[in-house]
Amino acid sequence: MLLNCTGPNAESTAGPLTTIGADATAEAPKPPLPAPPAPALYSWLPPGRYRPSQTVAARFAPPAGYQRMAVAAGSFGQWLRYLPLLPAGVPVKLYNGQPKDRQDVHAAVLDIDVGSRDLQQCADAVIRLRAEYLFGQNPDQVHFHLTSGDDIDFRDWYSGRGFTVQGDDVLPAARPAEAPSHANFRRYLDQIFTYAGTRSLSRELQPTPLAQVQAGDVLIRGGSPGHAVLVLDVAVQPTTGRRLVLLAQSYMPAQQMHVLTNLWDETGLGAWFYLDPQQERVGTPEWTFIRTELGRFE
């Protein structure tokens, strides 16, 4: 039942399939960035660690001729835009502290733990960020499906109604009732990571056209092999409506989440990618998706 990132396969070595250069249009003056969400909404961080100067928005300005798309205050998109980053230049590390084999695919590393077990892989990283956002809004909103299809509520879990897996069956199991603390929430997520993956996550998402991509959407192929990459932010070219995206992932083995870099572009996109809706395939540094594999949380 553990279905997550695996690879490489015939399509997991991506190439320069959808990336294009930035438009030569002169860049309009940028309005100042709005204030980020309260640091308390990034619940995994120790007090005082959040630094507005080390966030996705602060480190990754849109290319010339583009501007960030407006996002609603309190939305998942706004929350992602202000995710904290580790200092520039740090390597991506695996769950066991060893460096990831490839250090050429990331532009930054998110300041969020990966855990000490080989669990928080690709789909799990998407689940982690979505769950952390919901936890900061209201812990009782958090729920995810297992690969079996069973829907597991955090509220049930911390109230003493857990589950156990026997073969293909997911059975109710009593557990000690606890407060909905962040530490308890992380234990819940480790159980979700164990029995969920790209297949279950893909079923929770609504198919979305590439031309309508927005922050919080997910490029995902459900199955084994499968992979998932999260859209962190979107910039738009006002004259054409063309959208660029920032992408983040984990991979196998479980590793720190990282902002991907555009390996093929030579015209100034940096970490931004163009997801061309006219192309059949969508290239990212370690996986190639097809254009119908974009989904959105309801």
PDB file of C-alpha atoms in Angstrom:
ATOM      1  CA  MET A   1       0.000   0.000   0.000  1.00  0.00           C
ATOM      2  CA  LEU A   2       3.011   2.299   0.111  1.00  0.00           C
ATOM      3  CA  LEU A   3       2.808   4.006  -3.268  1.00  0.00           C
ATOM      4  CA  ASN A   4       5.009   7.001  -3.794  1.00  0.00           C
ATOM      5  CA  CYS A   5       7.766   8.387  -5.960  1.00  0.00           C
ATOM      6  CA  THR A   6       9.795   5.824  -7.807  1.00  0.00           C
ATOM      7  CA  GLY A   7      12.114   6.245 -10.693  1.00  0.00           C
ATOM      8  CA  PRO A   8      13.669   6.800 -12.976  1.00  0.00           C
ATOM      9  CA  ASN A   9      11.499   5.406 -15.778  1.00  0.00           C
ATOM     10  CA  ALA A  10      11.170   6.174 -19.460  1.00  0.00           C
ATOM     11  CA  GLU A  11       9.719   9.622 -18.765  1.00  0.00           C
ATOM     12  CA  SER A  12      11.453  10.533 -15.517  1.00  0.00           C
ATOM     13  CA  THR A  13      14.458  12.142 -17.197  1.00  0.00           C
ATOM     14  CA  ALA A  14      13.056  15.471 -18.258  1.00  0.00           C
ATOM     15  CA  GLY A  15      14.327  17.767 -20.964  1.00  0.00           C
ATOM     16  CA  PRO A  16      13.699  21.335 -22.066  1.00  0.00           C
ATOM     17  CA  LEU A  17      10.139  20.649 -23.148  1.00  0.00           C
ATOM     18  CA  THR A  18       8.129  23.656 -22.028  1.00  0.00           C
ATOM     19  CA  THR A  19      10.524  26.353 -20.883  1.00  0.00           C
ATOM     20  CA  ILE A  20      10.757  29.606 -22.831  1.00  0.00           C
ATOM     21  CA  GLY A  21      12.558  32.879 -22.475  1.00  0.00           C
ATOM     22  CA  ALA A  22      11.216  35.909 -20.674  1.00  0.00           C
ATOM     23  CA  ASP A  23       9.454  38.465 -22.886  1.00  0.00           C
ATOM     24  CA  ALA A  24      11.433  41.557 -23.787  1.00  0.00           C
ATOM     25  CA  THR A  25       8.585  43.848 -22.686  1.00  0.00           C
ATOM     26  CA  ALA A  26       9.830  46.440 -20.220  1.00  0.00           C
ATOM     27  CA  GLU A  27       9.004  45.468 -16.690  1.00  0.00           C
ATOM     28  CA  ALA A  28       6.332  47.614 -15.040  1.00  0.00           C
ATOM     29  CA  PRO A  29       7.065  49.011 -11.587  1.00  0.00           C
ATOM     30  CA  LYS A  30       6.330  46.366  -8.984  1.00  0.00           C
ATOM     31  CA  PRO A  31       3.958  47.159  -6.135  1.00  0.00           C
ATOM     32  CA  PRO A  32       5.414  46.391  -2.709  1.00  0.00           C
ATOM     33  CA  LEU A  33       4.824  42.872  -1.464  1.00  0.00           C
ATOM     34  CA  PRO A  34       1.922  42.618   0.968  1.00  0.00           C
ATOM     35  CA  ALA A  35       2.683  41.612   4.523  1.00  0.00           C
ATOM     36  CA  PRO A  36       3.223  37.851   4.868  1.00  0.00           C
ATOM     37  CA  PRO A  37       0.886  35.707   6.963  1.00  0.00           C
ATOM     38  CA  ALA A  38       1.531  35.606  10.679  1.00  0.00           C
ATOM     39  CA  PRO A  39       4.662  33.517  11.373  1.00  0.00           C
ATOM     40  CA  ALA A  40       2.571  31.392  13.760  1.00  0.00           C
ATOM     41  CA  LEU A  41       0.885  29.870  10.688  1.00  0.00           C
ATOM     42  CA  TYR A  42       4.197  28.124   9.895  1.00  0.00           C
ATOM     43  CA  SER A  43       3.689  25.986  12.962  1.00  0.00           C
ATOM     44  CA  TRP A  44       6.785  23.783  12.627  1.00  0.00           C
ATOM     45  CA  LEU A  45       9.190  26.718  13.066  1.00  0.00           C
ATOM     46  CA  PRO A  46      10.627  27.551  16.497  1.00  0.00           C
ATOM     47  CA  PRO A  47       9.577  30.984  17.803  1.00  0.00           C
ATOM     48  CA  GLY A  48      11.604  33.797  16.276  1.00  0.00           C
ATOM     49  CA  ARG A  49      12.952  31.769  13.352  1.00  0.00           C
ATOM     50  CA  TYR A  50      10.690  33.164  10.627  1.00  0.00           C
ATOM     51  CA  ARG A  51      12.523  35.786   8.534  1.00  0.00           C
ATOM     52  CA  PRO A  52      10.498  37.761   5.941  1.00  0.00           C
ATOM     53  CA  SER A  53      13.721  38.326   3.956  1.00  0.00           C
ATOM     54  CA  GLN A  54      14.180  34.558   3.524  1.00  0.00           C
ATOM     55  CA  THR A  55      10.907  33.552   1.879  1.00  0.00           C
ATOM     56  CA  VAL A  56       9.841  32.381  -1.562  1.00  0.00           C
ATOM     57  CA  ALA A  57       8.469  35.857  -2.379  1.00  0.00           C
ATOM     58  CA  ALA A  58      11.565  37.683  -1.176  1.00  0.00           C
ATOM     59  CA  ARG A  59      14.090  35.456  -2.945  1.00  0.00           C
ATOM     60  CA  PHE A  60      12.348  34.836  -6.290  1.00  0.00           C
ATOM     61  CA  ALA A  61      11.213  37.956  -8.112  1.00  0.00           C
ATOM     62  CA  PRO A  62       9.334  37.379 -11.394  1.00  0.00           C
ATOM     63  CA  PRO A  63      11.341  37.800 -14.613  1.00  0.00           C
ATOM     64  CA  ALA A  64      11.207  41.083 -16.530  1.00  0.00           C
ATOM     65  CA  GLY A  65       7.789  41.715 -18.042  1.00  0.00           C
ATOM     66  CA  TYR A  66       5.936  39.537 -15.505  1.00  0.00           C
ATOM     67  CA  GLN A  67       4.220  40.260 -12.215  1.00  0.00           C
ATOM     68  CA  ARG A  68       2.963  38.008  -9.466  1.00  0.00           C
ATOM     69  CA  MET A  69      -0.664  36.988  -9.738  1.00  0.00           C
ATOM     70  CA  ALA A  70      -2.935  38.356  -7.050  1.00  0.00           C
ATOM     71  CA  VAL A  71      -3.831  35.861  -4.327  1.00  0.00           C
ATOM     72  CA  ALA A  72      -6.500  36.164  -1.665  1.00  0.00           C
ATOM     73  CA  ALA A  73      -5.417  36.959   1.875  1.00  0.00           C
ATOM     74  CA  GLY A  74      -5.427  33.771   3.933  1.00  0.00           C
ATOM     75  CA  SER A  75      -5.440  31.520   0.858  1.00  0.00           C
ATOM     76  CA  PHE A  76      -3.222  28.510   0.279  1.00  0.00           C
ATOM     77  CA  GLY A  77      -1.527  30.468  -2.511  1.00  0.00           C
ATOM     78  CA  GLN A  78      -0.603  33.341  -0.198  1.00  0.00           C
ATOM     79  CA  TRP A  79       0.650  30.916   2.445  1.00  0.00           C
ATOM     80  CA  LEU A  80       2.881  29.149  -0.100  1.00  0.00           C
ATOM     81  CA  ARG A  81       4.246  32.454  -1.407  1.00  0.00           C
ATOM     82  CA  TYR A  82       5.716  33.266   2.002  1.00  0.00           C
ATOM     83  CA  LEU A  83       7.119  29.862   2.898  1.00  0.00           C
ATOM     84  CA  PRO A  84      10.430  30.177   4.759  1.00  0.00           C
ATOM     85  CA  LEU A  85      13.673  29.187   3.062  1.00  0.00           C
ATOM     86  CA  LEU A  86      17.034  28.062   4.367  1.00  0.00           C
ATOM     87  CA  PRO A  87      20.029  30.294   3.506  1.00  0.00           C
ATOM     88  CA  ALA A  88      21.031  30.453  -0.147  1.00  0.00           C
ATOM     89  CA  GLY A  89      23.494  27.815  -1.287  1.00  0.00           C
ATOM     90  CA  VAL A  90      22.663  25.075   1.222  1.00  0.00           C
ATOM     91  CA  PRO A  91      22.513  21.511  -0.181  1.00  0.00           C
ATOM     92  CA  VAL A  92      19.435  19.297  -0.207  1.00  0.00           C
ATOM     93  CA  LYS A  93      19.755  16.552   2.411  1.00  0.00           C
ATOM     94  CA  LEU A  94      18.034  13.194   2.724  1.00  0.00           C
ATOM     95  CA  TYR A  95      16.076  12.117   5.782  1.00  0.00           C
ATOM     96  CA  ASN A  96      19.234  10.448   7.145  1.00  0.00           C
ATOM     97  CA  GLY A  97      21.341  13.601   6.855  1.00  0.00           C
ATOM     98  CA  GLN A  98      23.235  12.494   3.755  1.00  0.00           C
ATOM     99  CA  PRO A  99      23.328  14.838   0.717  1.00  0.00           C
ATOM    100  CA  LYS A 100      20.999  14.161  -2.191  1.00  0.00           C
ATOM    101  CA  ASP A 101      22.892  12.712  -5.162  1.00  0.00           C
ATOM    102  CA  ARG A 102      21.813  15.524  -7.470  1.00  0.00           C
ATOM    103  CA  GLN A 103      22.539  19.008  -6.175  1.00  0.00           C
ATOM    104  CA  ASP A 104      21.953  20.723  -9.537  1.00  0.00           C
ATOM    105  CA  VAL A 105      18.142  20.660  -9.563  1.00  0.00           C
ATOM    106  CA  HIS A 106      17.329  23.080  -6.741  1.00  0.00           C
ATOM    107  CA  ALA A 107      17.329  26.855  -6.443  1.00  0.00           C
ATOM    108  CA  ALA A 108      16.519  26.897  -2.725  1.00  0.00           C
ATOM    109  CA  VAL A 109      15.636  24.572   0.164  1.00  0.00           C
ATOM    110  CA  LEU A 110      12.462  25.074   2.183  1.00  0.00           C
ATOM    111  CA  ASP A 111      12.922  25.583   5.912  1.00  0.00           C
ATOM    112  CA  ILE A 112      10.791  22.625   6.981  1.00  0.00           C
ATOM    113  CA  ASP A 113      11.797  19.282   8.476  1.00  0.00           C
ATOM    114  CA  VAL A 114      11.855  16.082   6.458  1.00  0.00           C
ATOM    115  CA  GLY A 115      11.569  13.735   9.445  1.00  0.00           C
ATOM    116  CA  SER A 116      13.925  10.940  10.419  1.00  0.00           C
ATOM    117  CA  ARG A 117      12.311   8.154   8.354  1.00  0.00           C
ATOM    118  CA  ASP A 118      12.073   7.516   4.621  1.00  0.00           C
ATOM    119  CA  LEU A 119       8.474   8.722   4.460  1.00  0.00           C
ATOM    120  CA  GLN A 120       8.172  12.324   3.251  1.00  0.00           C
ATOM    121  CA  GLN A 121       8.734  11.661  -0.427  1.00  0.00           C
ATOM    122  CA  CYS A 122       7.053  13.406  -3.374  1.00  0.00           C
ATOM    123  CA  ALA A 123       3.293  13.123  -2.764  1.00  0.00           C
ATOM    124  CA  ASP A 124       3.923  13.232   0.973  1.00  0.00           C
ATOM    125  CA  ALA A 125       5.652  16.612   0.624  1.00  0.00           C
ATOM    126  CA  VAL A 126       2.561  17.994  -1.123  1.00  0.00           C
ATOM    127  CA  ILE A 127       0.361  16.472   1.580  1.00  0.00           C
ATOM    128  CA  ARG A 128       2.638  17.947   4.259  1.00  0.00           C
ATOM    129  CA  LEU A 129       2.379  21.492   2.955  1.00  0.00           C
ATOM    130  CA  ARG A 130      -1.366  21.306   2.339  1.00  0.00           C
ATOM    131  CA  ALA A 131      -1.875  19.797   5.794  1.00  0.00           C
ATOM    132  CA  GLU A 132       0.317  22.426   7.478  1.00  0.00           C
ATOM    133  CA  TYR A 133      -1.723  25.172   5.829  1.00  0.00           C
ATOM    134  CA  LEU A 134      -4.992  23.602   6.994  1.00  0.00           C
ATOM    135  CA  PHE A 135      -3.576  23.007  10.475  1.00  0.00           C
ATOM    136  CA  GLY A 136      -2.774  26.712  10.746  1.00  0.00           C
ATOM    137  CA  GLN A 137      -6.340  27.569   9.713  1.00  0.00           C
ATOM    138  CA  ASN A 138      -8.180  24.959  11.763  1.00  0.00           C
ATOM    139  CA  PRO A 139      -6.715  21.551  12.728  1.00  0.00           C
ATOM    140  CA  ASP A 140     -10.146  19.948  12.391  1.00  0.00           C
ATOM    141  CA  GLN A 141     -10.073  20.605   8.623  1.00  0.00           C
ATOM    142  CA  VAL A 142      -7.178  18.198   8.093  1.00  0.00           C
ATOM    143  CA  HIS A 143      -8.023  14.889   6.421  1.00  0.00           C
ATOM    144  CA  PHE A 144      -6.465  12.780   3.675  1.00  0.00           C
ATOM    145  CA  HIS A 145      -7.286   9.573   1.871  1.00  0.00           C
ATOM    146  CA  LEU A 146      -5.134   6.480   1.996  1.00  0.00           C
ATOM    147  CA  THR A 147      -4.383   4.466  -1.137  1.00  0.00           C
ATOM    148  CA  SER A 148      -7.202   2.154  -0.023  1.00  0.00           C
ATOM    149  CA  GLY A 149      -9.644   5.062  -0.346  1.00  0.00           C
ATOM    150  CA  ASP A 150     -10.249   5.399   3.395  1.00  0.00           C
ATOM    151  CA  ASP A 151     -10.579   9.028   4.524  1.00  0.00           C
ATOM    152  CA  ILE A 152      -8.626   9.641   7.730  1.00  0.00           C
ATOM    153  CA  ASP A 153      -9.553  12.751   9.739  1.00  0.00           C
ATOM    154  CA  PHE A 154      -6.997  14.297  12.066  1.00  0.00           C
ATOM    155  CA  ARG A 155      -9.878  15.147  14.416  1.00  0.00           C
ATOM    156  CA  ASP A 156     -10.839  11.481  14.702  1.00  0.00           C
ATOM    157  CA  TRP A 157      -7.189  10.494  15.137  1.00  0.00           C
ATOM    158  CA  TYR A 158      -6.384  12.885  17.988  1.00  0.00           C
ATOM    159  CA  SER A 159      -9.750  12.110  19.628  1.00  0.00           C
ATOM    160  CA  GLY A 160      -8.760   8.460  20.046  1.00  0.00           C
ATOM    161  CA  ARG A 161     -10.107   6.874  16.845  1.00  0.00           C
ATOM    162  CA  GLY A 162      -7.051   5.658  14.973  1.00  0.00           C
ATOM    163  CA  PHE A 163      -6.620   2.916  12.392  1.00  0.00           C
ATOM    164  CA  THR A 164      -4.589  -0.177  11.653  1.00  0.00           C
ATOM    165  CA  VAL A 165      -3.799  -1.831   8.335  1.00  0.00           C
ATOM    166  CA  GLN A 166      -4.168  -5.575   7.892  1.00  0.00           C
ATOM    167  CA  GLY A 167      -3.404  -6.659   4.357  1.00  0.00           C
ATOM    168  CA  ASP A 168      -5.657  -4.592   2.111  1.00  0.00           C
ATOM    169  CA  ASP A 169      -8.039  -3.703   4.949  1.00  0.00           C
ATOM    170  CA  VAL A 170      -7.970  -0.516   6.998  1.00  0.00           C
ATOM    171  CA  LEU A 171      -9.591  -1.193  10.365  1.00  0.00           C
ATOM    172  CA  PRO A 172     -10.539   1.162  13.203  1.00  0.00           C
ATOM    173  CA  ALA A 173      -8.263   1.011  16.228  1.00  0.00           C
ATOM    174  CA  ALA A 174      -8.436   2.785  19.560  1.00  0.00           C
ATOM    175  CA  ARG A 175      -5.526   5.036  20.506  1.00  0.00           C
ATOM    176  CA  PRO A 176      -4.979   7.470  23.377  1.00  0.00           C
ATOM    177  CA  ALA A 177      -6.892  10.716  22.964  1.00  0.00           C
ATOM    178  CA  GLU A 178      -4.573  13.727  22.802  1.00  0.00           C
ATOM    179  CA  ALA A 179      -4.745  17.465  22.271  1.00  0.00           C
ATOM    180  CA  PRO A 180      -4.434  18.599  18.623  1.00  0.00           C
ATOM    181  CA  SER A 181      -0.857  19.764  19.155  1.00  0.00           C
ATOM    182  CA  HIS A 182       1.605  20.112  16.298  1.00  0.00           C
ATOM    183  CA  ALA A 183       3.685  17.204  17.641  1.00  0.00           C
ATOM    184  CA  ASN A 184       0.609  14.962  17.557  1.00  0.00           C
ATOM    185  CA  PHE A 185      -0.232  16.278  14.101  1.00  0.00           C
ATOM    186  CA  ARG A 186       3.220  15.206  12.849  1.00  0.00           C
ATOM    187  CA  ARG A 187       2.659  11.686  14.188  1.00  0.00           C
ATOM    188  CA  TYR A 188      -0.657  11.598  12.335  1.00  0.00           C
ATOM    189  CA  LEU A 189       1.048  12.702   9.128  1.00  0.00           C
ATOM    190  CA  ASP A 190       3.681   9.977   9.394  1.00  0.00           C
ATOM    191  CA  GLN A 191       0.862   7.431   9.373  1.00  0.00           C
ATOM    192  CA  ILE A 192      -0.707   9.139   6.361  1.00  0.00           C
ATOM    193  CA  PHE A 193       2.634   9.168   4.543  1.00  0.00           C
ATOM    194  CA  THR A 194       3.009   5.424   5.181  1.00  0.00           C
ATOM    195  CA  TYR A 195      -0.286   4.488   3.532  1.00  0.00           C
ATOM    196  CA  ALA A 196      -0.884   7.278   1.016  1.00  0.00           C
ATOM    197  CA  GLY A 197       0.973   8.265  -2.136  1.00  0.00           C
ATOM    198  CA  THR A 198       0.649   9.676  -5.613  1.00  0.00           C
ATOM    199  CA  ARG A 199      -2.301   7.432  -6.452  1.00  0.00           C
ATOM    200  CA  SER A 200      -4.406   8.517  -3.473  1.00  0.00           C
ATOM    201  CA  LEU A 201      -3.401  12.169  -3.752  1.00  0.00           C
ATOM    202  CA  SER A 202      -4.266  12.335  -7.451  1.00  0.00           C
ATOM    203  CA  ARG A 203      -7.819  11.239  -6.592  1.00  0.00           C
ATOM    204  CA  GLU A 204      -8.176  14.216  -4.228  1.00  0.00           C
ATOM    205  CA  LEU A 205      -7.402  16.749  -6.974  1.00  0.00           C
ATOM    206  CA  GLN A 206      -9.592  18.224  -9.679  1.00  0.00           C
ATOM    207  CA  PRO A 207      -8.093  18.169 -13.206  1.00  0.00           C
ATOM    208  CA  THR A 208      -7.088  21.697 -14.215  1.00  0.00           C
ATOM    209  CA  PRO A 209      -5.937  23.108 -17.593  1.00  0.00           C
ATOM    210  CA  LEU A 210      -2.311  24.215 -17.710  1.00  0.00           C
ATOM    211  CA  ALA A 211      -3.378  27.639 -18.998  1.00  0.00           C
ATOM    212  CA  GLN A 212      -5.283  28.200 -15.733  1.00  0.00           C
ATOM    213  CA  VAL A 213      -2.473  27.151 -13.382  1.00  0.00           C
ATOM    214  CA  GLN A 214      -2.442  28.856  -9.986  1.00  0.00           C
ATOM    215  CA  ALA A 215      -0.448  28.575  -6.776  1.00  0.00           C
ATOM    216  CA  GLY A 216      -1.291  25.386  -4.879  1.00  0.00           C
ATOM    217  CA  ASP A 217      -1.906  23.293  -7.993  1.00  0.00           C
ATOM    218  CA  VAL A 218      -0.058  19.990  -8.353  1.00  0.00           C
ATOM    219  CA  LEU A 219       1.615  18.308 -11.307  1.00  0.00           C
ATOM    220  CA  ILE A 220       1.006  14.667 -10.492  1.00  0.00           C
ATOM    221  CA  ARG A 221       1.161  11.205 -11.955  1.00  0.00           C
ATOM    222  CA  GLY A 222      -0.583   8.732  -9.729  1.00  0.00           C
ATOM    223  CA  GLY A 223       0.790   5.213  -9.502  1.00  0.00           C
ATOM    224  CA  SER A 224       4.012   3.321  -9.206  1.00  0.00           C
ATOM    225  CA  PRO A 225       6.081   4.839 -10.661  1.00  0.00           C
ATOM    226  CA  GLY A 226       4.601   8.245  -9.956  1.00  0.00           C
ATOM    227  CA  HIS A 227       5.656  11.710  -8.934  1.00  0.00           C
ATOM    228  CA  ALA A 228       4.195  14.999  -7.686  1.00  0.00           C
ATOM    229  CA  VAL A 229       5.470  18.579  -7.926  1.00  0.00           C
ATOM    230  CA  LEU A 230       3.737  21.516  -6.217  1.00  0.00           C
ATOM    231  CA  VAL A 231       3.166  24.946  -7.787  1.00  0.00           C
ATOM    232  CA  LEU A 232       4.417  27.445  -5.184  1.00  0.00           C
ATOM    233  CA  ASP A 233       3.734  30.696  -7.003  1.00  0.00           C
ATOM    234  CA  VAL A 234       2.578  32.098 -10.345  1.00  0.00           C
ATOM    235  CA  ALA A 235       3.619  35.197 -12.296  1.00  0.00           C
ATOM    236  CA  VAL A 236       1.709  36.533 -15.298  1.00  0.00           C
ATOM    237  CA  GLN A 237       2.696  38.600 -18.316  1.00  0.00           C
ATOM    238  CA  PRO A 238      -0.028  41.285 -18.443  1.00  0.00           C
ATOM    239  CA  THR A 239       0.090  41.805 -22.213  1.00  0.00           C
ATOM    240  CA  THR A 240      -0.386  38.118 -23.104  1.00  0.00           C
ATOM    241  CA  GLY A 241      -1.740  36.386 -20.010  1.00  0.00           C
ATOM    242  CA  ARG A 242       1.159  33.908 -20.185  1.00  0.00           C
ATOM    243  CA  ARG A 243       1.890  32.374 -16.784  1.00  0.00           C
ATOM    244  CA  LEU A 244       5.175  31.300 -15.242  1.00  0.00           C
ATOM    245  CA  VAL A 245       5.416  29.115 -12.147  1.00  0.00           C
ATOM    246  CA  LEU A 246       7.739  28.301  -9.286  1.00  0.00           C
ATOM    247  CA  LEU A 247       7.822  24.581  -8.488  1.00  0.00           C
ATOM    248  CA  ALA A 248       8.805  22.586  -5.401  1.00  0.00           C
ATOM    249  CA  GLN A 249       9.271  18.893  -4.735  1.00  0.00           C
ATOM    250  CA  SER A 250      10.633  16.131  -2.566  1.00  0.00           C
ATOM    251  CA  TYR A 251      11.777  12.885  -4.185  1.00  0.00           C
ATOM    252  CA  MET A 252      13.147   9.438  -3.381  1.00  0.00           C
ATOM    253  CA  PRO A 253      14.569   8.750  -0.854  1.00  0.00           C
ATOM    254  CA  ALA A 254      12.692  11.200   1.386  1.00  0.00           C
ATOM    255  CA  GLN A 255      14.522  14.520   1.239  1.00  0.00           C
ATOM    256  CA  GLN A 256      14.196  18.172   2.101  1.00  0.00           C
ATOM    257  CA  MET A 257      11.630  19.977  -0.004  1.00  0.00           C
ATOM    258  CA  HIS A 258      13.276  22.253  -2.520  1.00  0.00           C
ATOM    259  CA  VAL A 259      12.414  24.905  -5.084  1.00  0.00           C
ATOM    260  CA  LEU A 260      13.326  23.576  -8.516  1.00  0.00           C
ATOM    261  CA  THR A 261      15.610  25.435 -10.888  1.00  0.00           C
ATOM    262  CA  ASN A 262      15.090  25.715 -14.627  1.00  0.00           C
ATOM    263  CA  LEU A 263      18.039  23.685 -15.920  1.00  0.00           C
ATOM    264  CA  TRP A 264      17.522  24.373 -19.614  1.00  0.00           C
ATOM    265  CA  ASP A 265      16.571  28.021 -19.944  1.00  0.00           C
ATOM    266  CA  GLU A 266      19.278  30.450 -21.004  1.00  0.00           C
ATOM    267  CA  THR A 267      17.198  33.643 -21.192  1.00  0.00           C
ATOM    268  CA  GLY A 268      16.740  34.617 -17.583  1.00  0.00           C
ATOM    269  CA  LEU A 269      13.854  32.595 -16.186  1.00  0.00           C
ATOM    270  CA  GLY A 270      16.015  31.279 -13.339  1.00  0.00           C
ATOM    271  CA  ALA A 271      13.755  29.190 -11.135  1.00  0.00           C
ATOM    272  CA  TRP A 272      10.596  30.044 -13.113  1.00  0.00           C
ATOM    273  CA  PHE A 273       9.027  27.616 -15.586  1.00  0.00           C
ATOM    274  CA  TYR A 274       6.598  28.109 -18.454  1.00  0.00           C
ATOM    275  CA  LEU A 275       4.029  25.311 -18.596  1.00  0.00           C
ATOM    276  CA  ASP A 276       3.137  25.563 -22.267  1.00  0.00           C
ATOM    277  CA  PRO A 277      -0.500  24.428 -22.739  1.00  0.00           C
ATOM    278  CA  GLN A 278       0.212  23.748 -26.410  1.00  0.00           C
ATOM    279  CA  GLN A 279       2.856  21.131 -25.652  1.00  0.00           C
ATOM    280  CA  GLU A 280       1.991  17.535 -24.813  1.00  0.00           C
ATOM    281  CA  ARG A 281       4.717  17.107 -22.209  1.00  0.00           C
ATOM    282  CA  VAL A 282       5.757  19.209 -19.227  1.00  0.00           C
ATOM    283  CA  GLY A 283       9.409  18.957 -18.260  1.00  0.00           C
ATOM    284  CA  THR A 284      10.745  19.316 -14.721  1.00  0.00           C
ATOM    285  CA  PRO A 285      14.331  18.502 -13.712  1.00  0.00           C
ATOM    286  CA  GLU A 286      13.634  14.957 -12.481  1.00  0.00           C
ATOM    287  CA  TRP A 287      10.298  14.044 -14.062  1.00  0.00           C
ATOM    288  CA  THR A 288       8.322  14.561 -17.264  1.00  0.00           C
ATOM    289  CA  PHE A 289       4.570  14.974 -16.914  1.00  0.00           C
ATOM    290  CA  ILE A 290       1.918  15.314 -19.603  1.00  0.00           C
ATOM    291  CA  ARG A 291      -0.267  18.394 -19.886  1.00  0.00           C
ATOM    292  CA  THR A 292      -3.362  16.707 -18.457  1.00  0.00           C
ATOM    293  CA  GLU A 293      -1.580  15.896 -15.169  1.00  0.00           C
ATOM    294  CA  LEU A 294      -2.275  19.163 -13.369  1.00  0.00           C
ATOM    295  CA  GLY A 295      -4.684  18.986 -10.420  1.00  0.00           C
ATOM    296  CA  ARG A 296      -6.164  21.346  -7.834  1.00  0.00           C
ATOM    297  CA  PHE A 297      -7.334  20.902  -4.267  1.00  0.00           C
ATOM    298  CA  GLU A 298     -11.056  21.521  -3.885  1.00  0.00           C
TER     299      GLU A 298
END
